[in-house]
CSV table of N, CA and C in Angstrom, one decimal:
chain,number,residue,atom,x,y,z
A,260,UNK,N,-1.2,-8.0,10.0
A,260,UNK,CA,-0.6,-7.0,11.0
A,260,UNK,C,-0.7,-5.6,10.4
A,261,UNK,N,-0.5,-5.5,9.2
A,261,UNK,CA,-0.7,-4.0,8.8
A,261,UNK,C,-1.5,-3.1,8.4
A,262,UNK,N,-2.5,-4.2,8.1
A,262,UNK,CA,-3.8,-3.5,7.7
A,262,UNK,C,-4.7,-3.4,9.1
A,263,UNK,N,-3.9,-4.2,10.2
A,263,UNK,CA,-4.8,-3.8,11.7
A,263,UNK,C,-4.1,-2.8,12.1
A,264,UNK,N,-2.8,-2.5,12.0
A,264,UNK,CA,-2.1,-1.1,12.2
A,264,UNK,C,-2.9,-0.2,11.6
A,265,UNK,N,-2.7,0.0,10.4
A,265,UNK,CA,-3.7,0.8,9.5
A,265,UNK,C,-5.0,1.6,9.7
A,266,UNK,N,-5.8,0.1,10.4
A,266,UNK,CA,-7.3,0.9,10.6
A,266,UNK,C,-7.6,1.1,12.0
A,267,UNK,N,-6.5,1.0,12.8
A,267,UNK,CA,-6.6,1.3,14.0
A,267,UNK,C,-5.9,2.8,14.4
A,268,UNK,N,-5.1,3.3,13.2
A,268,UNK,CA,-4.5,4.5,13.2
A,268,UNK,C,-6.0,5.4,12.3
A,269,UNK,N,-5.9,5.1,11.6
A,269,UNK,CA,-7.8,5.7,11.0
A,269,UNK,C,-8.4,5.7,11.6
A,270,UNK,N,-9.1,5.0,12.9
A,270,UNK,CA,-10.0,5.2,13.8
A,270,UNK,C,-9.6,6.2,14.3
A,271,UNK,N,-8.4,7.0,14.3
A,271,UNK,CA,-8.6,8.0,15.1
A,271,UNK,C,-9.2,9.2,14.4
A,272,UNK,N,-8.9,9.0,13.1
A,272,UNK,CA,-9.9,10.3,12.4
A,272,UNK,C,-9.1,11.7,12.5
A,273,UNK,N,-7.6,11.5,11.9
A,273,UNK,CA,-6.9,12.6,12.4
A,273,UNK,C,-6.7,13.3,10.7
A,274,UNK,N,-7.6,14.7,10.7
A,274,UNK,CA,-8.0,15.1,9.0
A,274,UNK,C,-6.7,15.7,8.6
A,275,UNK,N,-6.5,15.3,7.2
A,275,UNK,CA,-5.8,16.5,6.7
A,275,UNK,C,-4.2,15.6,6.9
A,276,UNK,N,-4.3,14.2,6.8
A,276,UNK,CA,-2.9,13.2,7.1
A,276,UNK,C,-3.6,12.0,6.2
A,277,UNK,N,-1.9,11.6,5.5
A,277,UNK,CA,-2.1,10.4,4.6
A,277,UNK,C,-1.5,9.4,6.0
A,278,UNK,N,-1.9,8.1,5.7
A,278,UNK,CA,-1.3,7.1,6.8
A,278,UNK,C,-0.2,6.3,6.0
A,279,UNK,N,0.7,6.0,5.9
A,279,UNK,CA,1.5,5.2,5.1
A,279,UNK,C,2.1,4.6,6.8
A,280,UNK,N,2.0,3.1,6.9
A,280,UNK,CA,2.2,1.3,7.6
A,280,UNK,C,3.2,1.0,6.3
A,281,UNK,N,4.0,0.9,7.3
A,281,UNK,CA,5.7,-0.3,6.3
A,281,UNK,C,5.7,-1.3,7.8
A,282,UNK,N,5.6,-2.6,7.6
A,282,UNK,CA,6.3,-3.6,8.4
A,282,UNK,C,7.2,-4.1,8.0
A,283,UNK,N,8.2,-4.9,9.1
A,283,UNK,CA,8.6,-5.7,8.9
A,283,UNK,C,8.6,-7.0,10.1
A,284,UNK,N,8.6,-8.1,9.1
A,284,UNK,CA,8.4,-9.5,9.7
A,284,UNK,C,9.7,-10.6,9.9
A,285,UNK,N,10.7,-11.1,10.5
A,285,UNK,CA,11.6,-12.0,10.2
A,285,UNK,C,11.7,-12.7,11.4
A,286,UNK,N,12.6,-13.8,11.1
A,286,UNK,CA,12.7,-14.7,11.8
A,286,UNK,C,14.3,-14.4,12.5
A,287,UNK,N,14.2,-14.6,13.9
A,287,UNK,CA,15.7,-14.3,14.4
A,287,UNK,C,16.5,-15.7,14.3
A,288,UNK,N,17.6,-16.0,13.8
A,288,UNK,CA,18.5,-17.1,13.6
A,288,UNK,C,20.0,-16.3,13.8
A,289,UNK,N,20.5,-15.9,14.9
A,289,UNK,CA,22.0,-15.5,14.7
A,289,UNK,C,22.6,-14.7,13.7
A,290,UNK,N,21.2,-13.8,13.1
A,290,UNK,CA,21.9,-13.3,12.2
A,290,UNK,C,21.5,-11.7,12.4
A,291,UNK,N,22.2,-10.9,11.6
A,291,UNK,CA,21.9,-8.8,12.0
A,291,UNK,C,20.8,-8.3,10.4
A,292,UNK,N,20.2,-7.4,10.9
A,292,UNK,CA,19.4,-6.8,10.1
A,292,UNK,C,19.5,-5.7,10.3
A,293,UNK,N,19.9,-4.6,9.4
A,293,UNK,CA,19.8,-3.1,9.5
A,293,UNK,C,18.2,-2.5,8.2
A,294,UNK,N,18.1,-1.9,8.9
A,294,UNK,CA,16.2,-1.3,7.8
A,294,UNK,C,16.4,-0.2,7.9
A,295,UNK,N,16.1,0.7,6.9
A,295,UNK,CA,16.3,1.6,6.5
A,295,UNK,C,15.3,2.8,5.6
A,296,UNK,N,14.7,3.6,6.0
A,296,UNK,CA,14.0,4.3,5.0
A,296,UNK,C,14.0,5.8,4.9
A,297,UNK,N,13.7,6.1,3.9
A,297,UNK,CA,14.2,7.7,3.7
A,297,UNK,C,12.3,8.5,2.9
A,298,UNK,N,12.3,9.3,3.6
A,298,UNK,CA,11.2,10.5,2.6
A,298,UNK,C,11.7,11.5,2.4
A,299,UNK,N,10.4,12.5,2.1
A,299,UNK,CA,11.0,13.8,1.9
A,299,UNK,C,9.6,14.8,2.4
A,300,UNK,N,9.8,15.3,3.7
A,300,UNK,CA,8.5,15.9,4.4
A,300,UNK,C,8.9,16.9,5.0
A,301,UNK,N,7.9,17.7,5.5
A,301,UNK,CA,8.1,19.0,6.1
A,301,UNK,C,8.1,18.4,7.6
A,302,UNK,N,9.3,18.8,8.5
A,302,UNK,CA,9.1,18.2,9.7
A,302,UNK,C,8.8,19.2,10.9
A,303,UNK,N,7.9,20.1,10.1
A,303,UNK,CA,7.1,21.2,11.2
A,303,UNK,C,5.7,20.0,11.5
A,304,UNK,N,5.3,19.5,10.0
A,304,UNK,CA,4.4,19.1,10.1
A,304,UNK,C,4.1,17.1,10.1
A,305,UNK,N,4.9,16.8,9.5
A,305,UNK,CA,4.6,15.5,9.1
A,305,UNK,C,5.3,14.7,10.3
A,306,UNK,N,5.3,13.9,10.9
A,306,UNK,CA,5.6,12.8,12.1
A,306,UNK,C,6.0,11.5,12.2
A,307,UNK,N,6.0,10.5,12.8
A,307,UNK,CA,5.9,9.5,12.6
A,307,UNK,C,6.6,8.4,13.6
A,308,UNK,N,5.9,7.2,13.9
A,308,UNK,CA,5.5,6.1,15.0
A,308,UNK,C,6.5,5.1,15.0
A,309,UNK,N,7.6,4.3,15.4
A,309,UNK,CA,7.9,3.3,15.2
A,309,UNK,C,7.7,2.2,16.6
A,310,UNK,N,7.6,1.1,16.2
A,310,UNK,CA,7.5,0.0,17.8
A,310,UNK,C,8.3,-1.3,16.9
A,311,UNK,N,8.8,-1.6,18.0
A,311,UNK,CA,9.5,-2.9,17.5
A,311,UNK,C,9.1,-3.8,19.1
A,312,UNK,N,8.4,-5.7,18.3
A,312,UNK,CA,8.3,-6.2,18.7
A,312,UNK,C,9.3,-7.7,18.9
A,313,UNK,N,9.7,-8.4,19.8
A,313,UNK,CA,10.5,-9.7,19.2
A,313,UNK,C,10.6,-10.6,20.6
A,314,UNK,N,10.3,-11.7,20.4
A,314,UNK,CA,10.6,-13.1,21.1
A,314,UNK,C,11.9,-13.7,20.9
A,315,UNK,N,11.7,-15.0,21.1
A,315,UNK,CA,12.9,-16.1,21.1
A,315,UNK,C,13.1,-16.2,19.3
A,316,UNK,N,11.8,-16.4,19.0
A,316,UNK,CA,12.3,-16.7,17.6
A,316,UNK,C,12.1,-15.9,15.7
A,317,UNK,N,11.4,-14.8,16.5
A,317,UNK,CA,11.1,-13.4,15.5
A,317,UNK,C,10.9,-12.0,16.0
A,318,UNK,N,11.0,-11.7,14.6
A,318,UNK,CA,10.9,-10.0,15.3
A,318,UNK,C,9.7,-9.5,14.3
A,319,UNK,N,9.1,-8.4,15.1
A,319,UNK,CA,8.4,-7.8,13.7
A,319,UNK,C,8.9,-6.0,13.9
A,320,UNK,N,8.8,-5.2,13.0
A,320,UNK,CA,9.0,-3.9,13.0
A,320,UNK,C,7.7,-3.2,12.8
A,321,UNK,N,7.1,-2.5,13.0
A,321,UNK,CA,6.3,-1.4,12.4
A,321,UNK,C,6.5,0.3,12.0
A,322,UNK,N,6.4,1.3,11.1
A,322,UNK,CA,6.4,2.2,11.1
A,322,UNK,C,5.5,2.6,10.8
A,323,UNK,N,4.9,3.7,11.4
A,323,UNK,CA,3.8,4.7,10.7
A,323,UNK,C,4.2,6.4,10.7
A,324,UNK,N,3.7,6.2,9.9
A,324,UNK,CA,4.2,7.4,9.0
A,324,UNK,C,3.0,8.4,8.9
A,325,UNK,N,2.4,9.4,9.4
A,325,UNK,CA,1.7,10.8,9.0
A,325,UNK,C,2.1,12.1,8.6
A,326,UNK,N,1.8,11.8,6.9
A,326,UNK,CA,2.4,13.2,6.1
A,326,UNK,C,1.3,14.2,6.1
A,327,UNK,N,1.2,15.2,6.5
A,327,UNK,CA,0.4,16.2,6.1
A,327,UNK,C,-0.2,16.4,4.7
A,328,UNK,N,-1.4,16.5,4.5
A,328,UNK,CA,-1.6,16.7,3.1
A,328,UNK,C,-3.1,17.7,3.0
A,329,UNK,N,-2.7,18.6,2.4
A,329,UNK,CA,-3.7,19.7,1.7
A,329,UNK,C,-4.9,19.5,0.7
């Protein structure tokens, strides 16, 4: 899943951005999950994607992340 995230965000060819893909993968059973992530970026410039997917019996998370870089 992440490395097709990855090089499907690369095909775009967007210069002058690092791509940093964090998933997550779990199983839903009655139970809570909080996720959480922190950077440190210029938010004139740097952005970033989230989608969340989930059925009867999992969920997956994706984030993508484009930092500007010189």
């Amino acid at each position: 899943l992440l490395q097709v995230i990855k090089a499907r965000v690369k095909d775009l060819m967007i210069p002058r951005y690092k791509i940093v893909v964090v998933t997550h993968v779990g199983q839903l059973k009655e139970q809570s999950m909080q996720i959480g992530s922190r950077c440190l970026w210029d938010p004139a410039s740097d952005t970033f994607s989230s989608y969340v997917f989930k059925n009867a019996s999992l969920f997956a998370l994706a984030n993508v992340y484009a930092v500007y870089f010189e």
